[in-house]
Short mmCIF file of C-alpha atoms and ligand atoms in Angstrom, two decimals:
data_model
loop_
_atom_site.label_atom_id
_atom_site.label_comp_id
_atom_site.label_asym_id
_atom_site.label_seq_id
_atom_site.Cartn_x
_atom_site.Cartn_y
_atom_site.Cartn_z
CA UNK A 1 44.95 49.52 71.04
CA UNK A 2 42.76 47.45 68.41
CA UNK A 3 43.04 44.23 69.41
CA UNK A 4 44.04 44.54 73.41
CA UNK A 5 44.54 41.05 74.98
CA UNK A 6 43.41 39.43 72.39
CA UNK A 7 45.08 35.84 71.32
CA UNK A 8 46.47 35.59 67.75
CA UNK A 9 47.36 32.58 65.86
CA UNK A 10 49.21 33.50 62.34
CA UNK A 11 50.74 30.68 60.36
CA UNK A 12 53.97 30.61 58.23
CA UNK A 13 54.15 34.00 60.74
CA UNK A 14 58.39 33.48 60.42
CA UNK A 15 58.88 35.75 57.61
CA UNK A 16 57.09 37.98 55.26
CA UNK A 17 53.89 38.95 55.21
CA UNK A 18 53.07 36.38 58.50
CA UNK A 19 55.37 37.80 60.68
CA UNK A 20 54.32 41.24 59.81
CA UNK A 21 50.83 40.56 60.56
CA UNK A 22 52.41 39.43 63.83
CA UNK A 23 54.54 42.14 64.82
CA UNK A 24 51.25 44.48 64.19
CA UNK A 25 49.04 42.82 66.52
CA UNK A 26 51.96 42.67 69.11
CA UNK A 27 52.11 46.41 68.42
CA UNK A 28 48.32 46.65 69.37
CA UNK A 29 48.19 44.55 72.15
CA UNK A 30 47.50 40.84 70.87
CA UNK A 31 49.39 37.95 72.67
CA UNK A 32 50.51 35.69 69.68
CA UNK A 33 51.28 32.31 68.90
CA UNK A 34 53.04 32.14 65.46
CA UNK A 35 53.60 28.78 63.72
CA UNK A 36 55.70 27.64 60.63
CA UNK A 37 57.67 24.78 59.30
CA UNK A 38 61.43 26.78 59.42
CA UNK A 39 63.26 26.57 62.80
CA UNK A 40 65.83 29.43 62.94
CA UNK A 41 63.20 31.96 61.70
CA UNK A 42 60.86 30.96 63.69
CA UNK A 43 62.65 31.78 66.98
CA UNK A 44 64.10 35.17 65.60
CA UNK A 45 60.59 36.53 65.23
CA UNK A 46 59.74 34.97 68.52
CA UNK A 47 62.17 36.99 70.18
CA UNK A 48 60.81 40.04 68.35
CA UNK A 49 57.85 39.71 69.13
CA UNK A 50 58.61 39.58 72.82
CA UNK A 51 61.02 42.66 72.61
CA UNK A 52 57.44 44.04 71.86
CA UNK A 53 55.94 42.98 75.34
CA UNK A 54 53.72 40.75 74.62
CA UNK A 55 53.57 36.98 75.39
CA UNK A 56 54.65 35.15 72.19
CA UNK A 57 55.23 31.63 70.88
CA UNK A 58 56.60 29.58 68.11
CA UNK A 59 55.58 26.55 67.00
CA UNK A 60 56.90 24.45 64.16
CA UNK A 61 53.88 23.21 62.44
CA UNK A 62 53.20 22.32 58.80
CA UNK A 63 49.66 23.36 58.28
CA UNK A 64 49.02 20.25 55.63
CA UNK A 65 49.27 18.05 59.13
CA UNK A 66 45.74 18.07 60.79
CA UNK A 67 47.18 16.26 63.83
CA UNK A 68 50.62 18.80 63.87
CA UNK A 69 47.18 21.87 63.28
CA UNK A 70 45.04 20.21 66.51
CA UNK A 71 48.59 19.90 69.04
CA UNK A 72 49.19 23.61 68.08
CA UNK A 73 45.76 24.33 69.08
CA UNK A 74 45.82 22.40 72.24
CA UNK A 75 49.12 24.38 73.22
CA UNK A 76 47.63 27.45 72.30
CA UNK A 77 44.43 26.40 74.62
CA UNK A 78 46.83 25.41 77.37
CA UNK A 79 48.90 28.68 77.38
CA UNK A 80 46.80 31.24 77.07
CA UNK A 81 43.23 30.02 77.62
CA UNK A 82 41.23 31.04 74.23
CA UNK A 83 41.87 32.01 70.27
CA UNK A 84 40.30 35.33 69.58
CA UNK A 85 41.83 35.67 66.27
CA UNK A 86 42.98 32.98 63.44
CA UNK A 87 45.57 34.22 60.53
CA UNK A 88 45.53 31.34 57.26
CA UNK A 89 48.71 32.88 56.36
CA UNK A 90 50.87 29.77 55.35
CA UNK A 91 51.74 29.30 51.56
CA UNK A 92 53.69 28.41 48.81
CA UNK A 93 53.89 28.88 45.38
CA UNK A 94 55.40 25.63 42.25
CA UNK A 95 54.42 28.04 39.26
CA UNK A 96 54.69 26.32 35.51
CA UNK A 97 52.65 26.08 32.93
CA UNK A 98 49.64 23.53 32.95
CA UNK A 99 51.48 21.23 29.96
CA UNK A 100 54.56 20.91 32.18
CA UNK A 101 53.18 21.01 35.59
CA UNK A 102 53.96 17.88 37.19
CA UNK A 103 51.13 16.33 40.09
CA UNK A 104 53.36 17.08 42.87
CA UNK A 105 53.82 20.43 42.06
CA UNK A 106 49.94 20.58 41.92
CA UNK A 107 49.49 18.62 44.97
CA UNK A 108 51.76 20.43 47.21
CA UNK A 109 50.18 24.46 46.66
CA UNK A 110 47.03 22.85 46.97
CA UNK A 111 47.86 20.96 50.49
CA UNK A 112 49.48 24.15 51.68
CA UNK A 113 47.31 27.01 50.61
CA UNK A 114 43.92 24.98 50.83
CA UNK A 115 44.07 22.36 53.04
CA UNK A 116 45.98 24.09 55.15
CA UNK A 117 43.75 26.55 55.58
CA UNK A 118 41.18 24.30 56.14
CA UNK A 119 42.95 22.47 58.77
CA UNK A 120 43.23 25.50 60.94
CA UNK A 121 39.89 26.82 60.33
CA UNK A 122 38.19 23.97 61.17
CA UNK A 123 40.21 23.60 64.64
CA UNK A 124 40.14 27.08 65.60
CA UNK A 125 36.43 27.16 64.62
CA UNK A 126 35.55 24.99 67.53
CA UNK A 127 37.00 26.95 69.96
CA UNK A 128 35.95 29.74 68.61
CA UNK A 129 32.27 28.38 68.63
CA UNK A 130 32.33 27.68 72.19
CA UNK A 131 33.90 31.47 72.79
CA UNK A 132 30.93 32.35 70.79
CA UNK A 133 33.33 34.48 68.80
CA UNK A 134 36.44 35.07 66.87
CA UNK A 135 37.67 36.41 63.60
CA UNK A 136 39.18 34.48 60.89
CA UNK A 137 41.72 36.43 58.17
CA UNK A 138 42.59 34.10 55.39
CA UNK A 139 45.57 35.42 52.80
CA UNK A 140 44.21 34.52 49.60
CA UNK A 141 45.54 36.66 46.28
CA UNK A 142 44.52 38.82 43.09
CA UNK A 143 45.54 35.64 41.17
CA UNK A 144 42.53 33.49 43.35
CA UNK A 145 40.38 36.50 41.49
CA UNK A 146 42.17 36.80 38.00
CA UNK A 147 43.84 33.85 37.34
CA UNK A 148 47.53 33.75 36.00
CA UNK A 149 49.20 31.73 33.02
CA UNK A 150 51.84 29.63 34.58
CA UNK A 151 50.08 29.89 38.09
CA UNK A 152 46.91 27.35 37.83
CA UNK A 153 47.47 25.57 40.88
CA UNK A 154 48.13 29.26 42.90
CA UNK A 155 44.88 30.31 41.26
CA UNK A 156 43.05 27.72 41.85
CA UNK A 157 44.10 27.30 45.83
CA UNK A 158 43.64 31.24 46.38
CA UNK A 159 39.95 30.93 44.02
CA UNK A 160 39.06 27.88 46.38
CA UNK A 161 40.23 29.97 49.95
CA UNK A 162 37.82 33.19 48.46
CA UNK A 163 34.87 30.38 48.05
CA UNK A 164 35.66 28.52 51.08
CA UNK A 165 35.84 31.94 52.99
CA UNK A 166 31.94 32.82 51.78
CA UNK A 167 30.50 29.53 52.87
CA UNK A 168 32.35 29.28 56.55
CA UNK A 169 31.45 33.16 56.86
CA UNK A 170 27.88 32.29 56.32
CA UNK A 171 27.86 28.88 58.18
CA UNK A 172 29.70 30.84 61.58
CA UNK A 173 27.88 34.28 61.81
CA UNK A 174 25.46 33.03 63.85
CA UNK A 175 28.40 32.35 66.54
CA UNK A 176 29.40 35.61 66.40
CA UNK A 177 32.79 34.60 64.14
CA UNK A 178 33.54 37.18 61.05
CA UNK A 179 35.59 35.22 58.37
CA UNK A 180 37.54 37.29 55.50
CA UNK A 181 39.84 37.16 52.86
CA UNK A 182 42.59 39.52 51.60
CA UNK A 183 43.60 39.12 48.35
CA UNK A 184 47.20 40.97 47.99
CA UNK A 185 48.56 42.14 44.71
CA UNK A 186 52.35 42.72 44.67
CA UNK A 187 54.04 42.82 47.64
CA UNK A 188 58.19 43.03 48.19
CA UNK A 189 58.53 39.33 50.35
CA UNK A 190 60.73 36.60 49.28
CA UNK A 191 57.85 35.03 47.53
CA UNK A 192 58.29 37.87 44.97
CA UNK A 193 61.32 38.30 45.34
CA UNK A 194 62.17 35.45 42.91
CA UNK A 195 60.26 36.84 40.18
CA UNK A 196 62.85 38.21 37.53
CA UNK A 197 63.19 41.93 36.92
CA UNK A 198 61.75 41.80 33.79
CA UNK A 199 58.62 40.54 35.34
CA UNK A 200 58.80 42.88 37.97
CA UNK A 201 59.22 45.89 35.59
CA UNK A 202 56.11 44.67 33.91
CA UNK A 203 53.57 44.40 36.83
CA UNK A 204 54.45 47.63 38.05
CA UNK A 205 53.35 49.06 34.77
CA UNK A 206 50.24 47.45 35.44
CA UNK A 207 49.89 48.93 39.26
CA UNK A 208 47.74 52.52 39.59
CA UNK A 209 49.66 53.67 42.67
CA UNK A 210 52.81 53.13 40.87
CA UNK A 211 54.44 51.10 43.85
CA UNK A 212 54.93 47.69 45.00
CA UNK A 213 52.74 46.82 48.01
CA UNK A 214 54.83 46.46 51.36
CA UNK A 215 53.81 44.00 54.25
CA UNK A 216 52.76 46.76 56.55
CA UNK A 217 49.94 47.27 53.70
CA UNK A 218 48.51 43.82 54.34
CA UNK A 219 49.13 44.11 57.95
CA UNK A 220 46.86 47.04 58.22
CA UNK A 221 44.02 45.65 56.69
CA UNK A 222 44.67 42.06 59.04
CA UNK A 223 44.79 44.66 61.42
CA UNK A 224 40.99 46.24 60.90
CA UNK A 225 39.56 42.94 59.83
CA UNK A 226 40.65 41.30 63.18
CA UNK A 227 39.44 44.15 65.33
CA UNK A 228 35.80 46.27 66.38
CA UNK A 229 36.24 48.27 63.75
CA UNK A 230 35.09 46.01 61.55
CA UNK A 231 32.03 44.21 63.54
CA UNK A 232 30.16 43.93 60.59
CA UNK A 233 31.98 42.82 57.71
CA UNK A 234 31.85 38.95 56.87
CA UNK A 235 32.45 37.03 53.96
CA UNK A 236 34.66 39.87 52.55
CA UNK A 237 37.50 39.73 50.43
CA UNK A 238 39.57 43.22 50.72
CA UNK A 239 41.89 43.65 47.55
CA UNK A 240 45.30 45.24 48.50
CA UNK A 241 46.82 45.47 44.84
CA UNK A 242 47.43 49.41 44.58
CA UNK A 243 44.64 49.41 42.14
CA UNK A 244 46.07 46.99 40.08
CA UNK A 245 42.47 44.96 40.20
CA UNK A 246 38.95 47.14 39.63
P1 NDP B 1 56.88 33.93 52.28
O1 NDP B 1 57.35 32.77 51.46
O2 NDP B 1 57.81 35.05 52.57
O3 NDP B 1 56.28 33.40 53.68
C1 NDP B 1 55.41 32.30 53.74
C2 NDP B 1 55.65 31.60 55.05
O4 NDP B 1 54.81 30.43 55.12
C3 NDP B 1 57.10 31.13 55.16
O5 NDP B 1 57.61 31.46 56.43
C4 NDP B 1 56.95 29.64 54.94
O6 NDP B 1 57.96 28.85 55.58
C5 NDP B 1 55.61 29.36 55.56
N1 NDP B 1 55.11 28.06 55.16
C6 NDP B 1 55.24 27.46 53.95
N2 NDP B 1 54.69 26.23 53.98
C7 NDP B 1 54.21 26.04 55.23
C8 NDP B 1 53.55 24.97 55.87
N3 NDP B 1 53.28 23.83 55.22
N4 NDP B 1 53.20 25.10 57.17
C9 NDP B 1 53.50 26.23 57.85
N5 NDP B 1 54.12 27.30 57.29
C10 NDP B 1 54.48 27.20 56.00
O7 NDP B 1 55.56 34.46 51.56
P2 NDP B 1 54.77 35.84 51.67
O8 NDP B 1 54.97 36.46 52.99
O9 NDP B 1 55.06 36.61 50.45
O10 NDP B 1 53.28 35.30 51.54
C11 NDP B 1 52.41 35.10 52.64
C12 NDP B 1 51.03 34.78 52.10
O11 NDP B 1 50.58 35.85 51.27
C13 NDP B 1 50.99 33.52 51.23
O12 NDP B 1 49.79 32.83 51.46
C14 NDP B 1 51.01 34.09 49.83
O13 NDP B 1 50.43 33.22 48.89
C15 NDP B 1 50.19 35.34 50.01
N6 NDP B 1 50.41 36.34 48.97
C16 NDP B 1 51.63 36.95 48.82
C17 NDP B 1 51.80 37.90 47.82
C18 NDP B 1 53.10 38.61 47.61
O14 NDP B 1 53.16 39.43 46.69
N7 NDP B 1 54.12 38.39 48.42
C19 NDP B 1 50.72 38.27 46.93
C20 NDP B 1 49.48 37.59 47.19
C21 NDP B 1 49.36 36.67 48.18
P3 NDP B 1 59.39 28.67 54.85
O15 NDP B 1 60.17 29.84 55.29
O16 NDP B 1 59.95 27.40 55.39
O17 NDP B 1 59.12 28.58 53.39
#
């Protein structure tokens, strides 16, 4: 099992590619805490993660709240005595063109996708520091590499989760904490879901492997970048786009 007794944290780990990430570790032997700001789902993957044998919990936390971030941490702390592994998962996208984009639509994939993911990391990354390890797995995206008309403020929280990854990889590897990014292409979630067919049909026109990533995809790579397997990688950022991105 890769990641035996470990303890997982995995925000917005209710649906998608979260709660995949989830259910893997489960699978491998990980006791998980997922968190995410939607109630019903949030139980429903609770309870299948448990089906699973593992100790699991859900907590209803919006990442953009540092204090809601540091109680999840404390409960974390207080069930299961340590953080071995942190999943930035949480995010959002309010696409529109730069003209039309309004602030709030700005403000709120930025608080999510960046702030967010600061929140956690810098919580977890205390503990961690006193473990004197830990890996960190932020889900950043091809667009944080690329860019995207009609997607500036996705691009620009994914770009700033890639840079922020570099500089917490290099300020933590003396503590024995790896810190990573993926950076997903197209996967089938409800985030893409939305996207009309037209669009659709075009990306996968622009996709080597001829497919649409699934959520196992990303898992797998959460999977080896959260485990011994990959000891020495830091300050990474794996693509999983189906070649979409050389
Ligand atoms: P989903 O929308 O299916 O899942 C995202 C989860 O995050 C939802 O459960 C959502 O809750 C939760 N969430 C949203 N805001 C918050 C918040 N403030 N605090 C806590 N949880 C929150 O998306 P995906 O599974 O597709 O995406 C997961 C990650 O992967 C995202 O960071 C996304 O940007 C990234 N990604 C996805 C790609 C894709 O093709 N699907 C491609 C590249 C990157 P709620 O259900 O209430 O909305």
């Amino acid at each position: 099992m890769l990641v035996k007794d470990k303890v997982a944290i995995v925000t917005g780990g209710a649906r998608g590619i979260g709660k995949e990430i989830a259910l893997a570790f489960a699978r491998e032997g990980a006791d998980i805490c997922i968190c995410d700001v939607e109630e019903k789902s949030l139980e429903e993957a609770v309870r299948e993660l448990k089906s699973l044998g593992r100790e699991a919990i859900g907590l209803r936390v919006d990442v953009t709240n540092l204090s809601q971030v540091e109680e999840m941490v404390q409960k974390v702390l207080d069930k299961f005595s340590k953080i071995d592994i942190l999943i930035n998962n949480a995010g959002i996208t309010r696409d529109n063109l730069l003209l039309r984009m309004k602030e709030q639509e700005w403000d709120a994939v930025l608080n999510v996708n960046l702030k967010g993911t600061f929140n956690c990391t810098k919580t977890v990354s205390k503990i961690m520091v006193k473990q004197r390890s830990g890996r960190i797995v932020s889900i950043a995206s091809i667009i944080g590499l690329i860019g995207n008309a009609g997607q500036s403020n996705y691009a620009a929280s994914k770009g700033g989760i890639i840079s922020f990854t570099k500089s917490v990889a290099k300020e933590l590897a003396s503590r024995n904490i790896n810190v990573n990014a993926i950076a997903p292409g197209f996967i089938k979630t409800d985030m893409t879901a939305k996207l009309s067919r037209e669009l659709q049909e075009k990306m996968l026109k622009m996709i080597p492997l001829n497919r649409f990533g699934e959520t196992s995809d990303v898992a797998n790579v959460a999977l080896f970048l959260s485990s011994e397997l990959s000891n020495y990688i830091t300050g990474h950022v794996v693509k999983i786009d189906g070649g979409m991105v050389m």
